[in-house]
Structures are given as C-alpha cells and as structure tokens.
Amino acid sequence: MQSSLVLQNLLSAPVLFFFLGILGVLVGSDLEIPSPLPKLFSLYLLLAIGFKGGMELAQSGLGPQVLLTVAAAVAMSLLVPLSSFLFLRLRLDGYNAAAIAASYGSISAVTFITAESFLNVVEVNFDGFMVAALALMESPAIVVGVILARLSAPTEDAEIAADQQNGGGNLRWREILQEAFLNGSVYLLIGSLVIGYVVAAFSPAGLAKMDPFTEKLFYGALCFFLLDMGIVAAQRLRDLKQAGAFLIGFSLLAPPLHALLGLLVSLLLGLGQGNTLLFMVLCASASYIAVPAAMRMTVPQANPSLYISTALGLTFPFNVVIGIPLYMALSRQFIPLG
C-alpha cells in the first residue's frame, strides 16, 4: 500500500477529528456532543449526499453501466450476509450469526461519505450514481438477516410458535419490511436522490441555490459528525470483551475480504478507480444504525453488544483509517486511471 495514501487519509480533517473524539474518551475528557446534534448532522449528510447523487445521476443518465452497477450492489447485499452467516455459524448461534451477518451485509453511509471526501483529496473522479447503489444496499441485508434468523431458529421456539398460532406472522413481516425500506436513513437518502434528480432534470436553476447548503457546509459537517463518531466508537470498545477473539478477528478480516470481492465485481463491470473504491467500501462496510434498529425489533434473541460493538468499535475505525487507503491502492494497482 502506498504510504502517501495512508498519510493523506490520516492527515485529512475528518479523520483527525475522528481521532480527537477517540482520544477524548481514552484520556477521560468530559467532551460530549448534545444528543440532538449528531442526529441532525447525520440527517444533513444523508440529505446532501443524496441530493448531489441525484443531480449527477440526472446528468449521467440511466445507462447500462448505471443499471448494472446498481444490480451488482444489490446482489452483493444478498451475497455478503449469506456468506458471513455461514462462517459465523461455526462459533455462534443462529440468532447472533444472523444479526451480525445482516450488519456486515448492509452499509455504512458515513464510511461511504468519508471515502468520497478522500477521493476529492486525492483528486480522483467518481460518479454520482454510486449513491443509488448506497441507497439500495441497506434494506436487502436486513430482510436476509431476518430470514436467516427464522430459518435457524429451533422448531420448538415457543415465541415463534405462539406468533404463528395467533396469526401474527403477516403483521411481523409488514413491520420487518417497513423497517427495512422505510427506516429514516433509507427514506431520506432515496428521497433526496429523487429530489436531486428532479431538480437537475427539470429545474436546473435551483441547483445553484442549493450549492451553499450541499457543498460548502458539507466538509465541516462531516468533521463534526466524525468527532462524535470517534467518541461513540471509543465508548463501544469496552463492549468488545463480550465479542471474543473469533468476532474481533471477523470484524477486522471481513472488510478487506469483502472489499476484494467488490474489486473483482468492479473489474467485471469496468468501473473506474473512483467508482471502484466506492464499490469496495460499500462491500466492506458494516451498518451500525439501521440494521441494529431492525435487529432489536425483529431478532430480540440476538445480543446487541455483539453486532454493534464489532461494526462500530472495530470495523468502522478500520475502514476509515486503514481500509479506504488500502482499497484505493488496490484500485490503482488493477485499474488504470482514466
């Protein structure tokens, strides 16, 4: 891996603020972000990236490259949780294996946004239609995780039997699908994507009015949000004692392995360097917001400390600090800059 890429990533403002948050917890600082603000900045980042993605999607059009890339992204959101589940079942029960597999089959929007920021720093172009892949990868993994949990559950499970006898199966599946496809982050991201597309296609004069909000404020908001993520990630490190060596190893080895699979798919699709990095990041990241919320409701038997602490305490920092420059180096190795 080229040391310059690592250095450029480590010395970028968002990553430095992430380290500042981690350091604050480790040294016992009382630094904290008031609870409404992280949620607000999270919503802002999703809105901004969705709007910009829709705008660029309108400019590039819905050609074969776009449709194939989005289809491949959805396929990966089905394949990754299935393969992860089979591996995790070697040591874990079906409930915990399914919940963790769903987390790693889904995506981290913040990791994706950080990767976009990194591409801007190294001046490598990428296409806005990758946001469409981001928007569509989260929900399938949730559904797959729930199905895996149901299939691996013991037949004598009294709770499931009672639910089926009371005719609650259909209601539960409605709740699952609503949580998968209408949770706040997915809804806002897809909605912003559509709005950006409509404005760019039918009212281009409105793009200039949105520019100060979606462009000039974006980098500062990302720094603020990653400061909070550093605090939260450091706090989650305490929960890793419950995970054990097996899960810790999985949370650090799964991202680069999934990224390599993403690289192979990118080569088959003929993606450029920037798009390849983003596709690899989508395959390598893990959800610590949408999936945990869905798993707590639909798979209460799983231990939240396991799937939250591994995704947020280890995989997220690994990808933000080491993974992104590593994946960029691999992208440069196999794909010429064009």
CSV table of C-alpha atoms in Angstrom, one decimal:
chain,number,residue,atom,x,y,z
A,1,MET,CA,0.0,0.0,0.0
A,2,GLN,CA,1.4,3.4,-0.9
A,3,SER,CA,2.4,5.3,2.2
A,4,SER,CA,1.3,8.6,0.6
A,5,LEU,CA,-2.3,7.4,0.5
A,6,VAL,CA,-2.3,6.5,4.2
A,7,LEU,CA,-0.7,9.8,5.1
A,8,GLN,CA,-3.2,11.8,3.0
A,9,ASN,CA,-6.1,9.9,4.7
A,10,LEU,CA,-4.7,10.2,8.2
A,11,LEU,CA,-4.0,14.0,7.8
A,12,SER,CA,-7.4,14.8,6.4
A,13,ALA,CA,-9.5,16.9,8.8
A,14,PRO,CA,-12.4,14.5,9.2
A,15,VAL,CA,-10.1,11.6,10.2
A,16,LEU,CA,-8.2,13.8,12.6
A,17,PHE,CA,-11.4,14.9,14.2
A,18,PHE,CA,-12.4,11.2,14.5
A,19,PHE,CA,-9.1,10.5,16.4
A,20,LEU,CA,-9.8,13.6,18.5
A,21,GLY,CA,-13.0,12.0,19.7
A,22,ILE,CA,-11.3,8.7,20.4
A,23,LEU,CA,-8.5,10.4,22.3
A,24,GLY,CA,-11.0,12.4,24.4
A,25,VAL,CA,-12.6,9.2,25.7
A,26,LEU,CA,-9.2,7.5,26.3
A,27,VAL,CA,-7.8,10.4,28.4
A,28,GLY,CA,-11.1,10.8,30.3
A,29,SER,CA,-12.2,14.2,28.9
A,30,ASP,CA,-15.8,15.2,29.5
A,31,LEU,CA,-16.2,16.2,25.9
A,32,GLU,CA,-19.7,15.2,24.6
A,33,ILE,CA,-21.9,16.2,21.8
A,34,PRO,CA,-25.5,17.2,22.9
A,35,SER,CA,-27.8,14.4,21.8
A,36,PRO,CA,-29.9,16.2,19.1
A,37,LEU,CA,-26.9,17.4,17.2
A,38,PRO,CA,-25.4,14.1,16.0
A,39,LYS,CA,-28.8,13.1,14.6
A,40,LEU,CA,-29.1,16.4,12.9
A,41,PHE,CA,-25.7,16.2,11.2
A,42,SER,CA,-26.4,12.6,10.2
A,43,LEU,CA,-29.6,13.7,8.5
A,44,TYR,CA,-27.8,16.6,6.9
A,45,LEU,CA,-25.1,14.3,5.4
A,46,LEU,CA,-27.6,11.9,4.0
A,47,LEU,CA,-29.7,14.7,2.5
A,48,ALA,CA,-26.6,16.4,1.0
A,49,ILE,CA,-25.1,13.2,-0.5
A,50,GLY,CA,-28.5,12.0,-1.8
A,51,PHE,CA,-29.2,15.3,-3.5
A,52,LYS,CA,-25.8,15.5,-5.1
A,53,GLY,CA,-26.1,11.9,-6.2
A,54,GLY,CA,-29.4,12.6,-7.8
A,55,MET,CA,-28.1,15.7,-9.5
A,56,GLU,CA,-25.2,13.8,-11.0
A,57,LEU,CA,-27.4,10.8,-11.9
A,58,ALA,CA,-29.6,13.2,-14.0
A,59,GLN,CA,-26.5,14.4,-15.8
A,60,SER,CA,-25.1,10.9,-16.5
A,61,GLY,CA,-28.5,9.2,-17.3
A,62,LEU,CA,-29.7,5.7,-16.5
A,63,GLY,CA,-27.4,3.9,-18.9
A,64,PRO,CA,-26.4,0.2,-18.9
A,65,GLN,CA,-23.4,1.0,-16.7
A,66,VAL,CA,-25.6,2.6,-14.0
A,67,LEU,CA,-28.1,-0.2,-14.0
A,68,LEU,CA,-25.5,-3.0,-14.0
A,69,THR,CA,-23.7,-1.4,-11.1
A,70,VAL,CA,-26.8,-0.9,-9.0
A,71,ALA,CA,-27.9,-4.5,-9.7
A,72,ALA,CA,-24.4,-5.8,-8.7
A,73,ALA,CA,-24.6,-3.7,-5.5
A,74,VAL,CA,-28.0,-5.3,-4.6
A,75,ALA,CA,-26.6,-8.7,-5.4
A,76,MET,CA,-23.7,-8.1,-3.0
A,77,SER,CA,-26.0,-7.0,-0.3
A,78,LEU,CA,-27.6,-10.5,-0.6
A,79,LEU,CA,-24.3,-12.5,-1.0
A,80,VAL,CA,-22.3,-10.9,1.8
A,81,PRO,CA,-24.8,-11.7,4.6
A,82,LEU,CA,-25.3,-15.2,3.4
A,83,SER,CA,-21.5,-16.0,3.3
A,84,SER,CA,-20.9,-14.2,6.6
A,85,PHE,CA,-23.7,-16.2,8.2
A,86,LEU,CA,-22.2,-19.5,7.1
A,87,PHE,CA,-18.9,-18.5,8.6
A,88,LEU,CA,-20.3,-17.1,11.8
A,89,ARG,CA,-22.3,-20.2,12.5
A,90,LEU,CA,-19.1,-22.1,13.1
A,91,ARG,CA,-19.0,-20.4,16.5
A,92,LEU,CA,-22.2,-18.6,17.1
A,93,ASP,CA,-25.9,-19.5,17.5
A,94,GLY,CA,-28.3,-18.7,14.6
A,95,TYR,CA,-29.7,-15.5,16.1
A,96,ASN,CA,-26.4,-13.8,16.8
A,97,ALA,CA,-24.9,-15.1,13.5
A,98,ALA,CA,-27.9,-13.7,11.5
A,99,ALA,CA,-27.8,-10.3,13.2
A,100,ILE,CA,-24.1,-9.8,12.7
A,101,ALA,CA,-24.3,-11.1,9.1
A,102,ALA,CA,-27.0,-8.6,8.4
A,103,SER,CA,-24.9,-5.8,9.8
A,104,TYR,CA,-22.0,-6.7,7.6
A,105,GLY,CA,-24.2,-7.2,4.5
A,106,SER,CA,-25.5,-3.7,4.9
A,107,ILE,CA,-23.6,-0.5,4.5
A,108,SER,CA,-22.2,2.5,6.5
A,109,ALA,CA,-23.2,5.7,4.8
A,110,VAL,CA,-20.6,7.7,6.9
A,111,THR,CA,-17.8,5.4,5.6
A,112,PHE,CA,-19.1,6.0,2.1
A,113,ILE,CA,-19.1,9.7,2.6
A,114,THR,CA,-15.6,9.6,4.1
A,115,ALA,CA,-14.4,7.7,1.0
A,116,GLU,CA,-16.0,10.4,-1.3
A,117,SER,CA,-14.1,13.0,0.7
A,118,PHE,CA,-10.9,11.0,0.4
A,119,LEU,CA,-11.4,10.8,-3.4
A,120,ASN,CA,-11.8,14.6,-3.6
A,121,VAL,CA,-8.5,15.0,-1.6
A,122,VAL,CA,-6.5,12.7,-4.0
A,123,GLU,CA,-8.3,14.2,-7.0
A,124,VAL,CA,-9.8,11.0,-8.4
A,125,ASN,CA,-13.2,11.4,-10.2
A,126,PHE,CA,-16.3,9.3,-9.3
A,127,ASP,CA,-19.9,9.2,-10.5
A,128,GLY,CA,-22.9,10.3,-8.6
A,129,PHE,CA,-24.9,7.2,-9.5
A,130,MET,CA,-22.9,5.3,-6.8
A,131,VAL,CA,-25.2,6.9,-4.3
A,132,ALA,CA,-28.0,4.9,-5.9
A,133,ALA,CA,-26.1,1.8,-5.0
A,134,LEU,CA,-25.6,3.1,-1.5
A,135,ALA,CA,-29.3,3.7,-1.1
A,136,LEU,CA,-30.4,0.3,-2.3
A,137,MET,CA,-27.9,-1.9,-0.4
A,138,GLU,CA,-29.1,-1.4,3.1
A,139,SER,CA,-32.6,-2.9,3.0
A,140,PRO,CA,-31.9,-6.3,1.4
A,141,ALA,CA,-29.4,-7.2,4.1
A,142,ILE,CA,-32.0,-6.6,6.8
A,143,VAL,CA,-34.5,-8.9,5.1
A,144,VAL,CA,-31.9,-11.6,4.6
A,145,GLY,CA,-30.8,-11.3,8.2
A,146,VAL,CA,-34.4,-11.8,9.5
A,147,ILE,CA,-35.0,-14.8,7.2
A,148,LEU,CA,-31.7,-16.4,8.3
A,149,ALA,CA,-32.7,-15.9,12.0
A,150,ARG,CA,-36.1,-17.5,11.3
A,151,LEU,CA,-34.7,-20.5,9.4
A,152,SER,CA,-32.0,-21.2,12.0
A,153,ALA,CA,-34.4,-20.9,15.0
A,154,PRO,CA,-35.2,-24.1,16.7
A,155,THR,CA,-38.6,-25.5,15.8
A,156,GLU,CA,-39.7,-25.7,19.4
A,157,ASP,CA,-39.2,-22.0,19.9
A,158,ALA,CA,-42.4,-21.1,21.9
A,159,GLU,CA,-42.4,-17.5,20.9
A,160,ILE,CA,-42.4,-18.2,17.2
A,161,ALA,CA,-45.0,-20.9,17.6
A,162,ALA,CA,-47.3,-18.6,19.5
A,163,ASP,CA,-46.8,-15.9,17.0
A,164,GLN,CA,-47.8,-18.2,14.2
A,165,GLN,CA,-50.8,-19.6,16.1
A,166,ASN,CA,-52.1,-16.0,16.7
A,167,GLY,CA,-51.8,-15.1,13.1
A,168,GLY,CA,-49.1,-12.6,13.8
A,169,GLY,CA,-46.8,-13.7,11.1
A,170,ASN,CA,-48.1,-11.3,8.4
A,171,LEU,CA,-48.1,-8.4,10.9
A,172,ARG,CA,-44.5,-9.1,11.8
A,173,TRP,CA,-43.4,-9.3,8.2
A,174,ARG,CA,-45.1,-5.9,7.5
A,175,GLU,CA,-43.1,-4.5,10.3
A,176,ILE,CA,-39.9,-6.0,9.0
A,177,LEU,CA,-40.4,-4.7,5.5
A,178,GLN,CA,-41.4,-1.3,6.9
A,179,GLU,CA,-38.2,-1.1,9.0
A,180,ALA,CA,-36.1,-2.3,6.1
A,181,PHE,CA,-37.4,0.0,3.4
A,182,LEU,CA,-38.9,2.9,5.3
A,183,ASN,CA,-36.4,3.5,8.1
A,184,GLY,CA,-35.4,7.1,8.4
A,185,SER,CA,-31.9,6.9,6.8
A,186,VAL,CA,-33.1,4.9,3.7
A,187,TYR,CA,-36.2,7.0,3.2
A,188,LEU,CA,-34.2,10.3,3.4
A,189,LEU,CA,-31.4,9.1,1.2
A,190,ILE,CA,-33.7,7.7,-1.5
A,191,GLY,CA,-36.0,10.8,-1.3
A,192,SER,CA,-33.1,13.2,-1.6
A,193,LEU,CA,-31.7,11.2,-4.5
A,194,VAL,CA,-35.1,11.6,-6.3
A,195,ILE,CA,-35.4,15.3,-5.5
A,196,GLY,CA,-31.8,15.9,-6.7
A,197,TYR,CA,-32.6,14.1,-9.9
A,198,VAL,CA,-35.9,16.0,-10.5
A,199,VAL,CA,-34.4,19.4,-9.8
A,200,ALA,CA,-31.4,18.8,-12.1
A,201,ALA,CA,-33.6,17.5,-14.8
A,202,PHE,CA,-36.5,19.9,-14.7
A,203,SER,CA,-35.3,23.0,-12.7
A,204,PRO,CA,-31.5,23.3,-13.1
A,205,ALA,CA,-31.6,26.9,-11.9
A,206,GLY,CA,-32.4,25.5,-8.4
A,207,LEU,CA,-29.1,23.7,-8.2
A,208,ALA,CA,-27.2,27.0,-7.7
A,209,LYS,CA,-29.5,27.9,-4.7
A,210,MET,CA,-28.7,24.5,-3.1
A,211,ASP,CA,-25.0,24.7,-3.6
A,212,PRO,CA,-24.1,26.6,-0.4
A,213,PHE,CA,-26.0,24.0,1.6
A,214,THR,CA,-25.0,20.8,-0.1
A,215,GLU,CA,-21.4,21.8,-1.0
A,216,LYS,CA,-19.9,24.5,1.2
A,217,LEU,CA,-21.2,23.2,4.6
A,218,PHE,CA,-20.6,19.5,3.8
A,219,TYR,CA,-16.9,19.1,4.8
A,220,GLY,CA,-17.4,20.9,8.1
A,221,ALA,CA,-20.5,18.9,9.0
A,222,LEU,CA,-18.6,15.7,8.2
A,223,CYS,CA,-15.8,16.7,10.6
A,224,PHE,CA,-18.3,17.4,13.4
A,225,PHE,CA,-20.1,14.1,12.8
A,226,LEU,CA,-16.8,12.1,12.8
A,227,LEU,CA,-15.8,13.8,16.1
A,228,ASP,CA,-18.9,12.4,17.6
A,229,MET,CA,-18.4,9.0,15.9
A,230,GLY,CA,-14.9,8.9,17.5
A,231,ILE,CA,-16.4,9.4,20.9
A,232,VAL,CA,-19.1,6.7,20.4
A,233,ALA,CA,-16.6,4.2,18.8
A,234,ALA,CA,-14.2,4.6,21.7
A,235,GLN,CA,-17.0,4.0,24.2
A,236,ARG,CA,-18.0,0.8,22.3
A,237,LEU,CA,-14.5,-0.6,22.7
A,238,ARG,CA,-15.5,-1.7,26.2
A,239,ASP,CA,-18.2,-4.0,24.8
A,240,LEU,CA,-15.6,-5.9,22.7
A,241,LYS,CA,-14.7,-8.1,25.7
A,242,GLN,CA,-18.0,-9.9,25.1
A,243,ALA,CA,-17.1,-10.5,21.5
A,244,GLY,CA,-14.1,-12.6,22.0
A,245,ALA,CA,-11.2,-13.3,19.6
A,246,PHE,CA,-13.3,-15.0,17.0
A,247,LEU,CA,-15.6,-12.0,16.4
A,248,ILE,CA,-12.8,-9.5,16.8
A,249,GLY,CA,-10.9,-11.4,14.0
A,250,PHE,CA,-14.0,-11.5,11.9
A,251,SER,CA,-14.6,-7.7,12.3
A,252,LEU,CA,-11.1,-6.9,11.1
A,253,LEU,CA,-10.7,-9.6,8.4
A,254,ALA,CA,-14.1,-9.5,6.8
A,255,PRO,CA,-13.8,-5.9,5.5
A,256,PRO,CA,-10.8,-6.4,3.3
A,257,LEU,CA,-12.1,-9.8,2.1
A,258,HIS,CA,-15.4,-8.3,1.1
A,259,ALA,CA,-13.5,-5.4,-0.5
A,260,LEU,CA,-11.6,-7.8,-2.6
A,261,LEU,CA,-14.8,-9.4,-3.8
A,262,GLY,CA,-16.0,-5.9,-4.6
A,263,LEU,CA,-12.8,-5.2,-6.6
A,264,LEU,CA,-13.5,-8.4,-8.6
A,265,VAL,CA,-17.0,-7.3,-9.4
A,266,SER,CA,-15.8,-3.8,-10.3
A,267,LEU,CA,-13.3,-5.2,-12.7
A,268,LEU,CA,-16.1,-7.2,-14.4
A,269,LEU,CA,-18.2,-4.1,-14.6
A,270,GLY,CA,-15.4,-2.0,-16.0
A,271,LEU,CA,-15.7,0.7,-13.3
A,272,GLY,CA,-13.1,3.5,-13.0
A,273,GLN,CA,-10.8,3.9,-10.0
A,274,GLY,CA,-13.1,6.2,-8.0
A,275,ASN,CA,-16.2,4.2,-8.5
A,276,THR,CA,-14.2,1.0,-7.7
A,277,LEU,CA,-13.1,2.5,-4.4
A,278,LEU,CA,-16.7,3.4,-3.5
A,279,PHE,CA,-18.0,0.0,-4.5
A,280,MET,CA,-15.3,-1.7,-2.4
A,281,VAL,CA,-16.2,0.5,0.5
A,282,LEU,CA,-19.9,-0.4,0.1
A,283,CYS,CA,-19.0,-4.1,0.2
A,284,ALA,CA,-16.5,-3.7,3.1
A,285,SER,CA,-18.5,-1.5,5.5
A,286,ALA,CA,-21.0,-2.6,8.2
A,287,SER,CA,-24.2,-0.9,9.4
A,288,TYR,CA,-24.3,0.3,13.0
A,289,ILE,CA,-27.5,2.4,12.8
A,290,ALA,CA,-30.3,0.9,10.5
A,291,VAL,CA,-29.5,-2.8,11.0
A,292,PRO,CA,-29.2,-2.7,14.8
A,293,ALA,CA,-32.5,-0.8,15.0
A,294,ALA,CA,-34.2,-3.5,12.8
A,295,MET,CA,-32.5,-6.4,14.6
A,296,ARG,CA,-33.6,-5.2,18.0
A,297,MET,CA,-37.2,-5.3,16.9
A,298,THR,CA,-37.2,-8.5,14.8
A,299,VAL,CA,-34.4,-10.6,16.4
A,300,PRO,CA,-34.6,-9.7,20.1
A,301,GLN,CA,-32.8,-13.0,20.9
A,302,ALA,CA,-29.5,-11.6,19.5
A,303,ASN,CA,-27.1,-9.8,21.7
A,304,PRO,CA,-26.9,-6.1,20.6
A,305,SER,CA,-23.4,-5.7,22.2
A,306,LEU,CA,-22.0,-8.2,19.7
A,307,TYR,CA,-23.3,-6.7,16.4
A,308,ILE,CA,-23.0,-3.0,17.5
A,309,SER,CA,-19.6,-3.2,19.1
A,310,THR,CA,-17.9,-5.1,16.3
A,311,ALA,CA,-19.4,-2.9,13.5
A,312,LEU,CA,-18.9,0.4,15.3
A,313,GLY,CA,-16.0,-0.3,17.6
A,314,LEU,CA,-13.7,-2.1,15.1
A,315,THR,CA,-14.9,-2.3,11.5
A,316,PHE,CA,-15.8,1.4,11.2
A,317,PRO,CA,-12.5,2.7,12.5
A,318,PHE,CA,-10.6,0.1,10.5
A,319,ASN,CA,-12.3,1.2,7.3
A,320,VAL,CA,-12.0,5.0,8.0
A,321,VAL,CA,-8.3,4.9,9.0
A,322,ILE,CA,-6.8,1.9,7.1
A,323,GLY,CA,-9.4,0.4,4.8
A,324,ILE,CA,-10.0,3.4,2.5
A,325,PRO,CA,-6.3,4.0,1.5
A,326,LEU,CA,-5.8,0.2,1.3
A,327,TYR,CA,-8.7,-0.2,-1.1
A,328,MET,CA,-7.6,2.9,-3.1
A,329,ALA,CA,-4.1,1.3,-3.5
A,330,LEU,CA,-5.7,-1.9,-4.8
A,331,SER,CA,-7.9,0.0,-7.1
A,332,ARG,CA,-4.8,1.8,-8.5
A,333,GLN,CA,-3.0,-1.5,-8.9
A,334,PHE,CA,-5.6,-3.1,-11.1
A,335,ILE,CA,-7.5,-0.3,-12.7
A,336,PRO,CA,-5.7,2.4,-14.9
A,337,LEU,CA,-6.7,6.0,-14.2
A,338,GLY,CA,-9.0,7.1,-17.0
